[in-house]
Coordinates of C-alpha atoms and ligand atoms in Angstrom, one line a residue:
M1475 CA -25.0 113.4 44.3
T1476 CA -22.7 112.2 41.5
A1477 CA -23.8 112.2 37.9
F1478 CA -24.2 108.4 38.0
A1479 CA -26.3 108.5 41.2
L1480 CA -28.5 111.2 39.6
R1481 CA -29.0 109.0 36.5
V1482 CA -30.0 106.0 38.7
A1483 CA -32.4 108.2 40.7
R1484 CA -33.9 109.6 37.5
F1485 CA -34.5 106.1 36.2
G1486 CA -36.6 105.5 39.4
D1487 CA -38.6 108.7 38.5
F1488 CA -39.0 107.5 34.9
L1489 CA -40.6 104.2 36.1
R1490 CA -42.9 106.2 38.3
D1491 CA -43.9 108.4 35.4
H1492 CA -44.5 105.5 33.0
K1493 CA -46.9 103.4 35.1
R1494 CA -49.3 103.1 32.2
A1495 CA -46.7 102.0 29.7
L1496 CA -45.6 99.4 32.2
R1497 CA -49.2 98.1 32.5
N1498 CA -49.4 98.0 28.6
L1499 CA -46.2 96.1 28.5
Q1500 CA -47.6 93.6 31.0
W1501 CA -50.7 93.0 28.9
V1502 CA -48.4 92.0 26.0
V1503 CA -46.6 89.6 28.4
V1504 CA -50.0 88.2 29.5
A1505 CA -50.9 87.6 25.8
V1506 CA -47.6 85.7 25.1
Y1507 CA -48.0 83.8 28.4
A1508 CA -51.6 82.8 27.7
F1509 CA -50.6 81.7 24.2
L1510 CA -47.7 79.5 25.4
L1511 CA -49.8 78.1 28.2
I1512 CA -53.0 77.2 26.3
V1513 CA -52.1 76.4 22.7
P1514 CA -49.6 73.5 23.4
A1515 CA -52.1 71.9 25.8
C1516 CA -54.6 71.7 22.8
L1517 CA -52.0 70.0 20.5
P1518 CA -51.0 66.4 20.2
L1519 CA -47.8 65.5 22.1
P1520 CA -44.6 65.9 20.2
T1521 CA -42.7 62.8 18.8
E1522 CA -39.0 62.0 18.7
T1523 CA -38.7 63.9 15.4
S1524 CA -40.3 67.1 16.7
H1525 CA -38.2 70.1 17.2
I1526 CA -38.3 73.7 18.5
F1527 CA -39.1 75.1 15.1
N1528 CA -41.7 72.7 14.0
H1529 CA -43.7 71.8 17.1
M1530 CA -45.4 74.5 19.2
T1531 CA -45.2 72.3 22.4
I1532 CA -41.4 72.1 22.2
T1533 CA -41.2 75.8 21.4
A1534 CA -43.3 76.6 24.5
Q1535 CA -41.3 74.1 26.6
F1536 CA -38.1 75.9 25.5
A1537 CA -39.6 79.3 26.1
F1538 CA -40.9 78.5 29.6
W1539 CA -38.3 76.1 31.1
G1540 CA -35.3 76.8 28.8
I1541 CA -35.3 80.6 28.8
W1542 CA -38.0 82.2 30.9
W1543 CA -37.6 80.5 34.3
P1544 CA -33.7 80.3 34.4
F1545 CA -33.3 83.8 33.3
V1546 CA -36.0 85.3 35.5
L1547 CA -34.0 83.7 38.3
V1548 CA -30.8 85.4 37.0
S1549 CA -32.6 88.7 36.7
M1550 CA -33.2 88.8 40.5
P1551 CA -29.5 89.4 41.6
V1552 CA -29.0 91.5 38.4
M1553 CA -32.0 93.8 38.6
G1554 CA -33.8 93.1 41.8
R1555 CA -37.5 92.1 41.5
A1556 CA -37.9 94.1 38.3
W1557 CA -39.4 91.0 36.7
C1558 CA -42.2 91.1 39.3
G1559 CA -43.0 94.8 38.8
W1560 CA -42.3 95.2 35.1
F1561 CA -43.2 91.9 33.4
C1562 CA -44.8 89.3 35.6
P1563 CA -48.2 88.4 34.1
E1564 CA -49.4 86.8 37.3
G1565 CA -48.6 89.7 39.5
M1566 CA -50.2 92.1 37.1
L1567 CA -53.4 90.0 36.8
A1568 CA -53.5 89.7 40.6
E1569 CA -53.4 93.5 40.9
W1570 CA -55.8 94.0 38.0
A1571 CA -58.3 91.6 39.7
S1572 CA -57.8 93.4 43.0
E1573 CA -58.6 96.8 41.4
R1574 CA -62.0 95.3 40.6
G1575 CA -62.4 93.1 43.7
L1576 CA -64.1 92.9 47.0
N1577 CA -61.4 94.6 49.0
K1578 CA -61.7 92.3 52.0
P1579 CA -59.1 92.3 54.7
I1580 CA -56.2 89.9 54.3
P1581 CA -56.8 86.9 56.4
K1582 CA -54.4 86.1 59.2
W1583 CA -53.5 82.6 57.8
M1584 CA -52.3 84.2 54.6
R1585 CA -49.8 86.3 56.4
W1586 CA -48.1 83.2 57.9
G1587 CA -44.3 83.4 57.5
G1588 CA -43.9 79.8 56.4
W1589 CA -45.7 80.2 53.1
P1590 CA -42.7 81.1 51.0
F1591 CA -41.0 77.8 52.0
V1592 CA -44.1 75.6 52.1
A1593 CA -45.5 76.9 48.7
F1594 CA -42.1 76.5 47.1
A1595 CA -41.7 72.9 48.5
L1596 CA -45.2 71.8 47.5
T1597 CA -45.0 73.2 44.0
T1598 CA -41.6 71.8 43.4
V1599 CA -42.6 68.3 44.4
Y1600 CA -45.9 68.4 42.7
G1601 CA -44.2 69.6 39.5
Q1602 CA -42.0 66.6 39.5
L1603 CA -44.9 64.2 40.1
V1604 CA -46.8 65.5 37.1
S1605 CA -43.6 66.1 35.0
V1606 CA -44.2 69.8 34.6
Y1607 CA -41.1 70.3 32.5
Q1608 CA -42.3 67.9 29.8
Y1609 CA -46.0 68.0 29.4
P1610 CA -48.2 71.0 28.4
L1611 CA -51.2 69.9 30.4
A1612 CA -49.1 69.8 33.5
V1613 CA -47.8 73.3 32.7
L1614 CA -51.3 74.6 32.2
L1615 CA -52.4 73.1 35.5
V1616 CA -49.4 74.3 37.6
L1617 CA -48.8 77.7 36.0
G1618 CA -52.4 78.4 35.0
G1619 CA -53.6 77.2 38.4
S1620 CA -51.2 79.5 40.1
T1621 CA -52.4 82.4 37.9
I1622 CA -56.1 81.7 38.6
G1623 CA -55.2 81.5 42.3
A1624 CA -53.4 84.8 42.2
M1625 CA -56.4 86.5 40.5
L1626 CA -58.9 84.9 43.0
V1627 CA -56.9 86.1 46.0
G1628 CA -56.5 89.5 44.3
F1629 CA -60.2 89.7 43.7
W1630 CA -61.0 88.7 47.3
A1631 CA -58.4 90.6 49.5
G1632 CA -56.6 93.9 49.5
R1633 CA -57.4 97.1 47.6
E1634 CA -55.4 97.3 44.3
K1635 CA -52.8 95.1 45.9
R1636 CA -50.7 92.0 44.9
V1637 CA -51.7 90.0 48.0
W1638 CA -50.8 86.7 46.2
C1639 CA -47.3 87.9 45.3
R1640 CA -46.6 89.2 48.8
Y1641 CA -47.8 86.1 50.7
L1642 CA -48.5 83.0 48.6
C1643 CA -46.6 83.0 45.4
P1644 CA -44.5 79.8 45.3
V1645 CA -41.4 81.8 44.1
N1646 CA -41.9 84.9 46.3
G1647 CA -39.4 83.6 48.9
V1648 CA -36.8 82.7 46.3
F1649 CA -37.1 86.0 44.5
G1650 CA -37.0 87.8 47.8
L1651 CA -33.7 86.1 48.8
L1652 CA -32.0 86.6 45.4
S1653 CA -33.0 90.2 45.1
K1654 CA -31.0 90.9 48.2
L1655 CA -28.0 90.7 45.9
A1656 CA -29.3 93.3 43.5
P1657 CA -27.0 96.2 42.8
W1658 CA -29.8 98.8 43.3
R1659 CA -32.8 99.4 45.5
F1660 CA -35.3 102.1 46.5
K1661 CA -33.8 103.7 49.6
V1662 CA -35.7 105.6 52.3
Q1663 CA -34.0 108.5 54.1
E1664 CA -35.9 108.5 57.3
D1665 CA -34.7 112.0 58.4
Q1666 CA -36.0 113.5 55.1
W1667 CA -39.3 111.6 55.5
R1668 CA -39.8 113.2 58.9
A1669 CA -38.7 116.6 57.8
H1670 CA -41.0 116.7 54.8
H1671 CA -44.0 118.9 55.4
G1672 CA -45.2 119.5 51.8
K1673 CA -48.2 117.9 50.1
V1674 CA -48.1 114.1 50.3
I1675 CA -49.7 112.1 47.5
P1676 CA -50.6 108.6 48.8
I1677 CA -48.7 105.8 47.1
N1678 CA -50.2 102.5 46.2
C1679 CA -47.4 100.0 46.8
A1680 CA -49.0 96.9 45.3
P1681 CA -46.8 94.3 47.1
L1682 CA -47.6 96.0 50.4
V1683 CA -44.1 97.1 51.3
P1684 CA -44.1 99.3 54.5
L1685 CA -42.5 102.3 52.7
R1686 CA -41.2 104.3 55.6
H1687 CA -39.5 101.3 57.1
M1688 CA -38.3 99.6 53.9
K1689 CA -34.7 98.4 54.5
G1690 CA -33.8 96.3 51.5
A1691 CA -34.8 95.1 48.0
S1692 CA -36.5 91.8 49.1
D1693 CA -40.1 92.8 48.9
C1694 CA -40.0 95.7 46.4
H1695 CA -41.2 95.0 42.9
M1696 CA -39.3 97.9 41.5
C1697 CA -42.4 99.6 40.1
G1698 CA -41.0 103.0 40.9
R1699 CA -44.4 104.4 42.1
C1700 CA -42.8 105.6 45.4
S1701 CA -39.8 107.3 43.7
G1702 CA -39.5 110.8 45.2
H1703 CA -42.2 110.2 47.7
R1704 CA -41.9 112.8 50.5
E1705 CA -38.6 113.6 48.8
A1706 CA -37.3 110.7 50.8
I1707 CA -37.4 107.7 48.5
T1708 CA -34.8 107.3 45.8
L1709 CA -33.5 104.6 43.5
V1710 CA -29.9 104.1 44.5
A1711 CA -27.0 101.9 43.3
R1712 CA -25.3 99.8 46.0
S1713 CA -22.9 97.1 46.5
P1714 CA -24.5 93.7 45.8
E1715 CA -23.1 92.5 49.2
E1716 CA -24.5 95.4 51.2
E1717 CA -27.9 93.9 52.1
V1718 CA -26.7 90.4 52.9
V1719 CA -23.8 91.6 55.0
K1720 CA -25.1 94.8 56.6
I1721 CA -28.9 94.8 56.6
A1722 CA -30.4 91.3 56.4
K1723 CA -31.0 89.7 59.8
G1724 CA -32.3 86.4 58.5
S1725 CA -35.1 84.3 59.9
G1726 CA -35.9 80.7 60.5
W1727 CA -38.1 80.4 57.5
E1728 CA -35.5 82.1 55.2
T1729 CA -32.9 79.7 56.5
A1730 CA -35.3 76.8 55.8
L1731 CA -35.8 78.1 52.3
I1732 CA -32.1 78.6 51.6
V1733 CA -30.7 75.4 53.2
F1734 CA -33.5 72.9 52.9
G1735 CA -35.5 74.4 50.1
L1736 CA -33.1 75.6 47.4
M1737 CA -30.0 73.6 48.5
G1738 CA -31.8 70.4 49.5
L1739 CA -35.3 69.8 48.1
A1740 CA -34.7 71.6 44.8
V1741 CA -31.5 69.6 44.3
G1742 CA -33.4 66.3 44.9
A1743 CA -36.0 67.4 42.3
F1744 CA -33.3 68.0 39.7
L1745 CA -31.4 64.8 40.5
W1746 CA -34.0 62.0 40.9
S1747 CA -34.6 61.4 37.2
A1748 CA -30.9 60.8 36.5
S1749 CA -30.2 58.7 39.6
P1750 CA -29.2 55.0 39.0
W1751 CA -29.6 54.6 42.8
L1752 CA -33.3 55.4 42.6
V1753 CA -33.7 52.8 39.8
A1754 CA -31.8 50.1 41.7
V1755 CA -33.9 50.7 44.9
K1756 CA -37.1 50.8 42.9
Q1757 CA -36.3 47.6 41.2
S1758 CA -35.6 45.7 44.4
I1759 CA -38.8 47.1 46.0
A1760 CA -40.8 46.1 42.9
T1761 CA -39.3 42.5 43.0
W1762 CA -40.1 42.3 46.7
L1763 CA -43.7 43.4 46.1
I1764 CA -44.2 41.0 43.1
D1765 CA -42.8 38.1 45.1
R1766 CA -45.5 38.8 47.7
D1767 CA -48.2 39.3 45.1
I1768 CA -48.8 42.9 46.2
L1769 CA -49.4 44.5 42.8
W1770 CA -51.4 47.7 43.3
P1771 CA -48.3 49.9 43.9
L1772 CA -47.2 49.0 40.4
D1773 CA -50.4 50.2 38.8
D1774 CA -49.7 53.2 36.6
S1775 CA -53.2 54.3 35.8
A1776 CA -53.4 57.3 38.2
P1777 CA -54.8 60.4 36.5
W1778 CA -52.3 62.8 34.8
W1779 CA -53.0 65.6 37.3
L1780 CA -51.9 63.3 40.2
L1781 CA -49.0 61.4 38.6
T1782 CA -47.6 61.6 35.1
H1783 CA -49.9 59.5 32.8
Y1784 CA -49.2 59.6 29.1
P1785 CA -49.5 56.0 27.8
Q1786 CA -49.4 57.3 24.2
V1787 CA -45.7 58.1 24.7
N1788 CA -45.0 55.2 27.1
D1789 CA -44.6 57.6 30.1
S1790 CA -46.8 56.8 33.1
F1791 CA -45.8 56.8 36.8
S1792 CA -46.9 54.0 39.1
W1793 CA -47.7 54.6 42.7
L1794 CA -44.3 53.2 43.5
D1795 CA -42.7 55.7 41.1
G1796 CA -44.5 58.5 42.9
A1797 CA -43.4 57.2 46.3
M1798 CA -39.8 56.8 45.1
I1799 CA -39.7 60.4 43.8
I1800 CA -41.0 61.8 47.0
S1801 CA -38.7 59.7 49.1
F1802 CA -35.6 60.6 46.9
I1803 CA -36.4 64.3 47.3
A1804 CA -37.0 63.9 51.0
V1805 CA -33.7 62.0 51.5
T1806 CA -31.7 64.6 49.5
T1807 CA -33.3 67.4 51.5
V1808 CA -32.2 65.8 54.7
V1809 CA -28.7 64.8 53.6
V1810 CA -27.7 67.9 51.6
G1811 CA -29.7 70.5 53.5
G1812 CA -29.1 68.7 56.8
A1813 CA -25.3 68.7 56.4
L1814 CA -25.2 72.4 55.7
Y1815 CA -27.6 73.2 58.6
L1816 CA -25.4 71.2 61.0
A1817 CA -22.4 73.1 59.7
L1818 CA -24.1 76.4 60.2
W1819 CA -25.1 75.3 63.7
L1820 CA -21.5 74.4 64.6
A1821 CA -20.0 77.4 62.9
D1822 CA -22.4 79.7 64.8
R1823 CA -21.3 78.1 68.1
A1824 CA -17.6 78.5 67.1
L1825 CA -18.1 82.2 66.9
P1826 CA -18.8 84.7 69.7
G1827 CA -21.8 86.9 69.8
R1828 CA -24.4 84.2 69.4
N1829 CA -28.1 85.1 69.6
A1830 CA -31.4 83.9 68.4
L1831 CA -30.8 85.1 64.8
S1832 CA -27.0 84.7 64.4
L1833 CA -27.3 81.3 62.7
H1834 CA -29.9 82.7 60.3
K1835 CA -27.7 85.6 59.5
L1836 CA -24.8 83.3 58.6
A1837 CA -27.2 81.3 56.4
Q1838 CA -27.9 84.4 54.3
G1839 CA -24.3 84.1 53.0
F1840 CA -25.4 81.0 51.1
I1841 CA -27.9 82.8 48.9
P1842 CA -25.5 83.0 45.9
A1843 CA -24.8 79.3 46.0
A1844 CA -28.4 78.4 46.5
G1845 CA -29.5 80.6 43.6
C1846 CA -26.8 79.2 41.4
G1847 CA -27.9 75.6 42.2
V1848 CA -31.5 76.3 41.1
F1849 CA -30.2 78.1 37.9
L1850 CA -28.0 75.0 37.1
G1851 CA -31.0 72.7 37.6
L1852 CA -33.4 74.7 35.5
S1853 CA -30.9 75.3 32.8
A1854 CA -30.3 71.6 32.5
T1855 CA -33.6 71.6 30.6
T1856 CA -32.2 74.4 28.3
I1857 CA -29.1 72.2 27.6
T1858 CA -31.2 69.1 26.9
L1859 CA -33.4 71.0 24.5
I1860 CA -30.4 72.5 22.7
K1861 CA -28.8 69.1 22.5
H1862 CA -32.0 67.7 21.0
E1863 CA -31.7 70.3 18.3
G1864 CA -28.4 68.8 17.3
L1865 CA -26.2 71.6 18.7
G1866 CA -23.0 71.0 20.5
T1867 CA -23.1 71.3 24.3
D1868 CA -19.5 70.5 25.2
W1869 CA -19.2 74.0 26.7
A1870 CA -22.0 73.3 29.2
N1871 CA -20.1 71.5 31.9
P1872 CA -17.1 73.9 32.1
L1873 CA -19.5 76.8 32.2
R1874 CA -21.7 75.1 34.9
F1875 CA -18.7 74.4 37.2
T1876 CA -17.3 77.8 36.6
L1877 CA -20.6 79.4 37.7
L1878 CA -20.9 77.0 40.7
T1879 CA -17.3 77.8 41.8
C1880 CA -17.9 81.5 41.5
A1881 CA -21.2 81.3 43.4
L1882 CA -19.6 79.2 46.2
L1883 CA -16.6 81.5 46.5
W1884 CA -19.0 84.5 46.7
S1885 CA -21.0 82.7 49.4
L1886 CA -17.9 82.0 51.4
R1887 CA -16.7 85.6 51.0
L1888 CA -20.1 86.8 52.3
V1889 CA -19.9 84.5 55.3
W1890 CA -16.2 85.5 55.9
R1891 CA -17.3 89.1 56.1
M1892 CA -20.1 88.2 58.5
T1893 CA -17.7 86.2 60.7
G1894 CA -15.6 89.4 60.9
Q1895 CA -18.6 91.3 62.4
R1896 CA -18.6 88.7 65.2
S1897 CA -14.9 88.1 65.9
P1898 CA -11.6 89.7 65.2
S1899 CA -9.9 86.3 65.8
A1900 CA -8.7 84.8 62.5
P1901 CA -8.4 81.2 63.9
R1902 CA -12.0 81.3 65.1
R1903 CA -13.3 82.7 61.8
L1904 CA -11.3 80.1 59.9
S1905 CA -12.6 77.3 61.9
A1906 CA -16.2 78.5 61.2
M1907 CA -15.3 78.7 57.5
L1908 CA -13.9 75.2 57.5
L1909 CA -17.0 73.8 59.1
L1910 CA -19.1 75.5 56.5
A1911 CA -16.9 74.4 53.6
V1912 CA -17.4 70.8 54.8
G1913 CA -21.1 71.3 55.3
V1914 CA -21.6 72.5 51.7
S1915 CA -19.7 69.6 50.2
P1916 CA -22.7 67.3 49.7
F1917 CA -24.3 70.1 47.7
V1918 CA -21.3 70.3 45.5
A1919 CA -21.2 66.5 45.2
S1920 CA -24.8 66.4 44.0
W1921 CA -23.9 68.5 41.0
L1922 CA -20.9 66.4 40.3
L1923 CA -23.1 63.3 40.4
L1924 CA -25.7 64.9 38.1
F1925 CA -23.4 66.5 35.5
V1926 CA -20.3 64.3 35.5
I1927 CA -20.8 60.9 37.2
W1928 CA -24.4 59.9 36.2
Ligands
SF4_3209 S1 -41.6 100.0 47.4 FE1 -43.5 99.5 46.5 S2 -44.1 101.3 45.4 FE2 -41.9 101.5 45.9 S3 -40.9 100.8 44.0 FE3 -41.1 99.1 45.5 S4 -43.0 98.0 44.9 FE4 -43.0 100.0 43.9

């Protein structure tokens, strides 16, 4: 073992030996989280003249959507799911509730493989309908509701486990995908596991990772509790491409999350509010409705927890607004995600060695591009808030497109390596690559529309 490998492994042991310190740190994060969640919801809404430094609501908005979420996302490919295991208030509270709970078996419906996609999609769309990035009551409902849900599930099912995180958390799937790019992971050496005959101390892996068969970083929360277990589990550094290219098999639900969730639905959620097309279509539908005296779709008095309703700042959605947002997101999902899926389908057929999972394996290559897209969308709020503070943001677009280009090139490189596993023929590999480059172009065009054209 090299000195560097030894240092990495020792850090795993350090985490294992400081479980209590991690828990204390998590309580501090819980206190900050609760403060940012609850206090702004009790204050009057900010006005045009409010700023980060003089209005708690904008401070909290900047903290949650400007820093917290975008950089938690970035932390996944940088550090694996360390956020989940070291800081996440929701995961910690879920485990804390489970330590005091009923220890019931985990119901079968909760283990359904589609939850990471469905929970992400529902939360994203609902967040847009209630304007979660703008209003503290909506934040309290969406984030606070999720935390209460995590604690109730923790109290009900599993023994000292993070059942919510493992099966139902709306960002579990996203974090699982991005952490496949992490430069380290806890690795199991199966031969040492079998050969170990000493005393075995049982490990409580809160996110329910099957330790012996753990192959990647996707499900592991990096808590370090299993470090050194049976002298077979060690924290190791690795190539950020190793898991995607060599280990990950992919699955239908993961492909759905990458292609239709992160690169389709999420893009629609970030784009709709800037789209002049949506405004034009909405106006023609409204005119058509008024001409026929059908006025109820224009009523904007739905409660704030269903559709954005803040008449005091002239911001209320009508039923038509709600329907238009959902439709815009759905159309973007079909157009942007559909184009990439079709390209994956064709590229898969252009290569030899096709099987039930080969398309899903290729889709894994798009994890960097998908993650970068969500980061760009989330960080748009960061830039808007910085701009509102009167700071220059001319650097933003060059930085955005540099990041997007790097992420796309990385994705194409990953796919190129995967095509090499299926065919030695350069022309076949290149034709597959060409199809994928065309398939991803609507995704690129979406960001051009948002940041340059609109
Ligand atoms: S596999 Fe489980 S116990 Fe081991 S570090 Fe990951 S989360 Fe912790």
